[in-house]
Amino acid sequence: MKRSCLLFAIFCGTAALFAARVEVDPANAVITAGADGAMYRFAAGELQKHLALVCGKTIPIVKKGEVPPGKFCLTVGGGDGRQLKPEEAIWIVDAKGIRVFGDDDAKHASTEMLPKRAGTLHALYDMLEKNFGFMWLFPGDAGICHYKESPVLAFEEGEHHWVPAMVIRGIRPAYGQPYRIKMPKGMEVSKESTKDVVFGNQLWMKRQRMGRSEDFGLQHAFTRWWGRFSKTHPDYFALQPDGSRGPGSLSGDRVKICVSNPAVADQIVEDWKNSKVRPKIINVTENDSGNYCTCAGCQKLDVVLPGEKPMAHLTDRYVHLANEVLKRAEKINPEVGVGMYAYSIYLDPPRREKVSSKMVIGIVSSMFNNEKNRKRLEGWYKAGLRKVYLRPNDHHANIILPIGIEKMMYDHFRITWEFGMVGTDYDSMYGFWPTTGIADYILARAHIDPNRSFEKLEAEYYSAYGPAAPEVREFFRYWRQEVLEKRIMPDRERIAKVGLYGNFSRGLLWNVGDYFKPEDFDKTDAILRKALAKPLSPTEKKLVNILLLGNRHSRLTYQALTAPKTKKEPYAIPLIKFRKEHKNDLPMFWMMVNFVEQRFGDLTGAGVLSEFSGYSKAERLNSSWHFKMDEKNVGLKEHWEKTKARDFKKWPRISILTNWEKQKADKNLPAELVEKLRDYDGIGWYAWPVRVPKEWKGKEVYLYFGAVDESAWVYVNGKLAGENVTTPGGDQWKTPFFIRLDPVNDWDRNYQDVVVRVQDDSGVGGIWRPVYLLCK
């Protein structure tokens, strides 16, 4: 059942147990690319850079065929004519020179995009690691460490091999959503800097030998079907409880398929047969979200246990679909395979259906219950699964603070490896290197050799800190053992529940003060100061200082996270100042930091306050405003925008720090209204009397709204001052906006009547982030 440990014997080896030592004077050496192409030129540059760190001299790069006689030549790329395994890496040392090459797909490679199949780069980094002790702790040249310095380059003579244990080894860089959220002022990233960050992360992945020689193509397979077939083949789609066929309450790209309809399998195979390049694996992964098919045929495919609710376990219906597709496709190509995700209510193994040996299953499981993961994989194995593709969301437990997830993440990987793991696709690397970078490092290194124990990989990471290794070990283990294992894990189910829809990181961030304490930062600071007192090399000292700086950032972030919503400023301001001062010397992916904070509601206040750098005055307005529902949309007709303070003060008061669906009843807000708002989509009116200081006359005055979901029209003294109207697919509902006030301000009045009409068409709604009064 489990993978044999003997398997790894094929991955790496040397030509002889005792090899001769070859010593080279750098002045008598040259580097050349053994084949044409950008990747090989890049590899030659990488070799030059790393050897300069070792010997203090820059070895020249010469063109292929122009190597001076008598020079020791280090050749990168080109091969020696032998047939190589996919992504195989080879480096050969003899008295005349070194040849570093491998199985590549370099035809599309450039210095801005490294190829997925890059055996030559694998060979290069294998040689640099094993021969000189290089480690790449985090992306960028600052992360290069632990190499042996010597005026003479020494190599072990012989032939060395490395072959990947898996055909796909992937950790996604987090470059999608973070780039769609506006960065705070002073933290903006240029396009060039963005490209540098992207490439730096890709390069770190290559240094850790990530890549692929196959592509399973697993993703949601039917996102375009509603547009293609809703009119011609409504029978392809899920039967909803109301008798309709289609997505129900979901968007068309999330429509579910009627699995029991044979025509669905026919259509999948027909599409595959007619594709320009037929994939080796036919993807049959269901779309995301709910609203699964309720027809009798689909429910008949389900296996319901006694006492279990219908449609609580849908794995059998989806394995059935995969088998039906495979049966049809094999008649066209007997070598074809089929693949799907095991996810949500079809994550657990099938109860009746058998899994073909040609089937790839992308397991979307979680590290938070590895004991259950093992039992689940045992069930899949018994059902016939032999090709497991691990597609977890473990990285999304990141919350900016140190959280100690490295052991759980490794265990999740290792358990899956034991049951036939052929590939990984981790979503996504957050880049919080001073806090959780150890988890990414250990995970990447586990891909190189899946049989290495956690303890060995952990010790390898600490070795980069030299004499400070024991203290760095104590630092990271404090967060893992004292905070994660003792405080967070026993309460993980409650945290996920509080975070809504099972969102663990949101639940933890919203309640971070329950699990982290100020003394945690005191204790860990003391540990790192003790580490800094050790006799360290300049590189080791720099690495420890990065941890100290990261811990200081964690403390400032914690203080801002735990400050009351109405009193963030004293904590957010020093946090903003720190980030601006250290944005270039602290290896944190700042876009992801901003993304984590902003998607859950500007949790530190840094997003809002950083917007005010160009303003001379900023006053935060009251956190609860008067509110009135407009269920029949009569407000404009009845001119509610002209409501004066003496009248709107009779309205109930509602918090503007959360959506109207999430309000809590109190003396200002009746329980009856709270209940009506619970699932309300429609129009609501907010109002508040705003005092604009007389001395601001003649200056530009603005109202700043942290966020309004979805569209907002702002009236001042009955006049429209401005609007923020959402567009389909837009981000206006979560984006701050400014409304200029001085053109409509009545300077003869002490207070201005500010009325805001909000229209919410779906999901949660209302003003849900702070409002400020600003003056330029």
Tab-separated table of N, CA, C and O in Angstrom, residues 139-190:
chain	number	residue	atom	x	y	z
A	139	PRO	N	13.904	33.988	-1.389
A	139	PRO	CA	14.232	34.543	-2.705
A	139	PRO	C	15.176	35.743	-2.625
A	139	PRO	O	15.241	36.446	-1.616
A	140	GLY	N	15.893	35.958	-3.698
A	140	GLY	CA	16.813	37.081	-3.773
A	140	GLY	C	18.220	36.691	-3.349
A	140	GLY	O	18.430	35.684	-2.673
A	141	ASP	N	19.186	37.522	-3.722
A	141	ASP	CA	20.575	37.215	-3.392
A	141	ASP	C	20.824	37.233	-1.889
A	141	ASP	O	21.729	36.558	-1.399
A	142	ALA	N	20.020	37.996	-1.144
A	142	ALA	CA	20.193	38.027	0.311
A	142	ALA	C	19.889	36.675	0.942
A	142	ALA	O	20.332	36.395	2.065
A	143	GLY	N	19.133	35.830	0.234
A	143	GLY	CA	18.791	34.514	0.775
A	143	GLY	C	19.823	33.447	0.489
A	143	GLY	O	19.678	32.297	0.925
A	144	ILE	N	20.898	33.784	-0.250
A	144	ILE	CA	21.963	32.822	-0.545
A	144	ILE	C	22.906	32.739	0.652
A	144	ILE	O	23.447	33.750	1.089
A	145	CYS	N	23.114	31.543	1.174
A	145	CYS	CA	23.919	31.456	2.400
A	145	CYS	C	24.547	30.073	2.569
A	145	CYS	O	24.325	29.162	1.767
A	146	HIS	N	25.365	29.952	3.627
A	146	HIS	CA	25.920	28.695	4.147
A	146	HIS	C	26.931	28.026	3.221
A	146	HIS	O	27.206	26.844	3.343
A	147	TYR	N	27.489	28.771	2.291
A	147	TYR	CA	28.476	28.189	1.383
A	147	TYR	C	29.867	28.236	2.026
A	147	TYR	O	30.134	29.020	2.938
A	148	LYS	N	30.764	27.381	1.511
A	148	LYS	CA	32.130	27.301	2.025
A	148	LYS	C	33.026	28.214	1.202
A	148	LYS	O	33.182	28.014	-0.001
A	149	GLU	N	33.615	29.203	1.836
A	149	GLU	CA	34.517	30.109	1.139
A	149	GLU	C	35.904	29.489	1.029
A	149	GLU	O	36.403	28.875	1.974
A	150	SER	N	36.539	29.674	-0.137
A	150	SER	CA	37.872	29.119	-0.367
A	150	SER	C	38.499	29.802	-1.564
A	150	SER	O	37.802	30.055	-2.556
A	151	PRO	N	39.805	30.126	-1.513
A	151	PRO	CA	40.464	30.728	-2.679
A	151	PRO	C	40.610	29.749	-3.848
A	151	PRO	O	40.822	30.150	-4.986
A	152	VAL	N	40.490	28.462	-3.530
A	152	VAL	CA	40.598	27.416	-4.548
A	152	VAL	C	39.257	26.697	-4.656
A	152	VAL	O	38.613	26.393	-3.648
A	153	LEU	N	38.822	26.431	-5.880
A	153	LEU	CA	37.576	25.693	-6.094
A	153	LEU	C	37.876	24.203	-6.082
A	153	LEU	O	38.704	23.725	-6.866
A	154	ALA	N	37.229	23.475	-5.195
A	154	ALA	CA	37.470	22.041	-5.074
A	154	ALA	C	36.206	21.267	-5.432
A	154	ALA	O	35.101	21.623	-4.999
A	155	PHE	N	36.366	20.211	-6.227
A	155	PHE	CA	35.245	19.381	-6.673
A	155	PHE	C	35.589	17.915	-6.441
A	155	PHE	O	36.754	17.526	-6.492
A	156	GLU	N	34.560	17.092	-6.210
A	156	GLU	CA	34.731	15.649	-6.119
A	156	GLU	C	34.571	15.053	-7.511
A	156	GLU	O	33.538	15.214	-8.152
A	157	GLU	N	35.608	14.399	-7.984
A	157	GLU	CA	35.578	13.825	-9.322
A	157	GLU	C	34.528	12.716	-9.396
A	157	GLU	O	34.330	11.956	-8.452
A	158	GLY	N	33.849	12.640	-10.526
A	158	GLY	CA	32.864	11.577	-10.721
A	158	GLY	C	31.609	12.092	-11.390
A	158	GLY	O	31.505	13.261	-11.779
A	159	GLU	N	30.618	11.218	-11.536
A	159	GLU	CA	29.356	11.541	-12.190
A	159	GLU	C	28.235	11.520	-11.154
A	159	GLU	O	28.092	10.559	-10.406
A	160	HIS	N	27.454	12.572	-11.141
A	160	HIS	CA	26.420	12.751	-10.123
A	160	HIS	C	25.063	12.927	-10.816
A	160	HIS	O	24.949	13.667	-11.797
A	161	HIS	N	24.037	12.298	-10.274
A	161	HIS	CA	22.707	12.318	-10.879
A	161	HIS	C	21.659	12.779	-9.871
A	161	HIS	O	21.784	12.541	-8.673
A	162	TRP	N	20.600	13.415	-10.394
A	162	TRP	CA	19.383	13.654	-9.611
A	162	TRP	C	18.199	13.537	-10.557
A	162	TRP	O	18.199	14.123	-11.650
A	163	VAL	N	17.197	12.756	-10.146
A	163	VAL	CA	15.958	12.608	-10.915
A	163	VAL	C	14.799	12.917	-9.973
A	163	VAL	O	14.760	12.409	-8.849
A	164	PRO	N	13.842	13.750	-10.405
A	164	PRO	CA	12.734	14.098	-9.503
A	164	PRO	C	11.920	12.887	-9.065
A	164	PRO	O	11.743	11.935	-9.824
A	165	ALA	N	11.446	12.948	-7.854
A	165	ALA	CA	10.596	11.877	-7.329
A	165	ALA	C	9.169	11.970	-7.860
A	165	ALA	O	8.438	10.982	-7.847
A	166	MET	N	8.772	13.176	-8.316
A	166	MET	CA	7.405	13.388	-8.792
A	166	MET	C	7.436	14.136	-10.117
A	166	MET	O	8.332	14.961	-10.350
A	167	VAL	N	6.452	13.894	-10.948
A	167	VAL	CA	6.443	14.521	-12.273
A	167	VAL	C	6.002	15.980	-12.214
A	167	VAL	O	6.267	16.750	-13.135
A	168	ILE	N	5.329	16.382	-11.129
A	168	ILE	CA	4.945	17.783	-10.930
A	168	ILE	C	5.299	18.168	-9.509
A	168	ILE	O	4.911	17.486	-8.554
A	169	ARG	N	6.022	19.277	-9.364
A	169	ARG	CA	6.393	19.774	-8.037
A	169	ARG	C	6.115	21.269	-8.055
A	169	ARG	O	6.874	22.045	-8.639
A	170	GLY	N	5.014	21.659	-7.427
A	170	GLY	CA	4.599	23.047	-7.574
A	170	GLY	C	4.088	23.712	-6.317
A	170	GLY	O	3.267	23.154	-5.595
A	171	ILE	N	4.596	24.903	-6.060
A	171	ILE	CA	4.021	25.820	-5.066
A	171	ILE	C	3.728	27.098	-5.835
A	171	ILE	O	4.632	27.731	-6.372
A	172	ARG	N	2.485	27.479	-5.914
A	172	ARG	CA	2.125	28.657	-6.696
A	172	ARG	C	2.634	29.927	-6.009
A	172	ARG	O	2.455	30.092	-4.807
A	173	PRO	N	3.251	30.819	-6.764
A	173	PRO	CA	3.525	32.151	-6.200
A	173	PRO	C	2.210	32.920	-6.134
A	173	PRO	O	1.389	32.825	-7.046
A	174	ALA	N	1.975	33.660	-5.072
A	174	ALA	CA	0.695	34.357	-4.892
A	174	ALA	C	0.714	35.684	-5.633
A	174	ALA	O	0.992	36.722	-5.054
A	175	TYR	N	0.401	35.655	-6.938
A	175	TYR	CA	0.473	36.868	-7.738
A	175	TYR	C	-0.863	37.293	-8.317
A	175	TYR	O	-0.916	38.222	-9.093
A	176	GLY	N	-1.940	36.606	-7.982
A	176	GLY	CA	-3.219	36.946	-8.582
A	176	GLY	C	-3.941	38.044	-7.832
A	176	GLY	O	-3.804	39.234	-8.115
A	177	GLN	N	-4.721	37.651	-6.830
A	177	GLN	CA	-5.539	38.605	-6.083
A	177	GLN	C	-4.752	39.749	-5.434
A	177	GLN	O	-5.225	40.881	-5.423
A	178	PRO	N	-3.564	39.521	-4.853
A	178	PRO	CA	-2.869	40.630	-4.186
A	178	PRO	C	-2.649	41.842	-5.077
A	178	PRO	O	-2.657	42.977	-4.605
A	179	TYR	N	-2.464	41.627	-6.382
A	179	TYR	CA	-2.189	42.741	-7.270
A	179	TYR	C	-3.435	43.546	-7.607
A	179	TYR	O	-3.342	44.614	-8.201
A	180	ARG	N	-4.599	43.039	-7.232
A	180	ARG	CA	-5.835	43.760	-7.527
A	180	ARG	C	-6.266	44.662	-6.370
A	180	ARG	O	-7.266	45.361	-6.472
A	181	ILE	N	-5.524	44.622	-5.277
A	181	ILE	CA	-5.858	45.460	-4.130
A	181	ILE	C	-4.858	46.603	-4.054
A	181	ILE	O	-3.650	46.389	-4.086
A	182	LYS	N	-5.365	47.808	-3.961
A	182	LYS	CA	-4.522	49.000	-3.949
A	182	LYS	C	-3.548	48.969	-2.779
A	182	LYS	O	-3.932	48.699	-1.639
A	183	MET	N	-2.281	49.237	-3.064
A	183	MET	CA	-1.268	49.284	-2.018
A	183	MET	C	-1.349	50.611	-1.272
A	183	MET	O	-1.668	51.650	-1.856
A	184	PRO	N	-1.048	50.605	0.033
A	184	PRO	CA	-1.032	51.861	0.793
A	184	PRO	C	0.008	52.836	0.241
A	184	PRO	O	1.008	52.420	-0.351
A	185	LYS	N	-0.213	54.107	0.459
A	185	LYS	CA	0.734	55.116	0.001
A	185	LYS	C	2.079	54.909	0.685
A	185	LYS	O	2.152	54.653	1.882
A	186	GLY	N	3.125	55.028	-0.104
A	186	GLY	CA	4.468	54.806	0.414
A	186	GLY	C	4.921	53.373	0.286
A	186	GLY	O	6.103	53.069	0.486
A	187	MET	N	3.980	52.466	-0.050
A	187	MET	CA	4.315	51.048	-0.213
A	187	MET	C	4.047	50.567	-1.634
A	187	MET	O	4.097	49.378	-1.910
A	188	GLU	N	3.762	51.502	-2.534
A	188	GLU	CA	3.455	51.127	-3.913
A	188	GLU	C	4.646	50.399	-4.546
A	188	GLU	O	5.799	50.638	-4.190
A	189	VAL	N	4.316	49.514	-5.472
A	189	VAL	CA	5.343	48.721	-6.155
A	189	VAL	C	5.254	49.011	-7.650
A	189	VAL	O	4.174	48.923	-8.241
A	190	SER	N	6.376	49.379	-8.253
A	190	SER	CA	6.391	49.672	-9.681
A	190	SER	C	6.264	48.390	-10.488
A	190	SER	O	6.441	47.286	-9.972
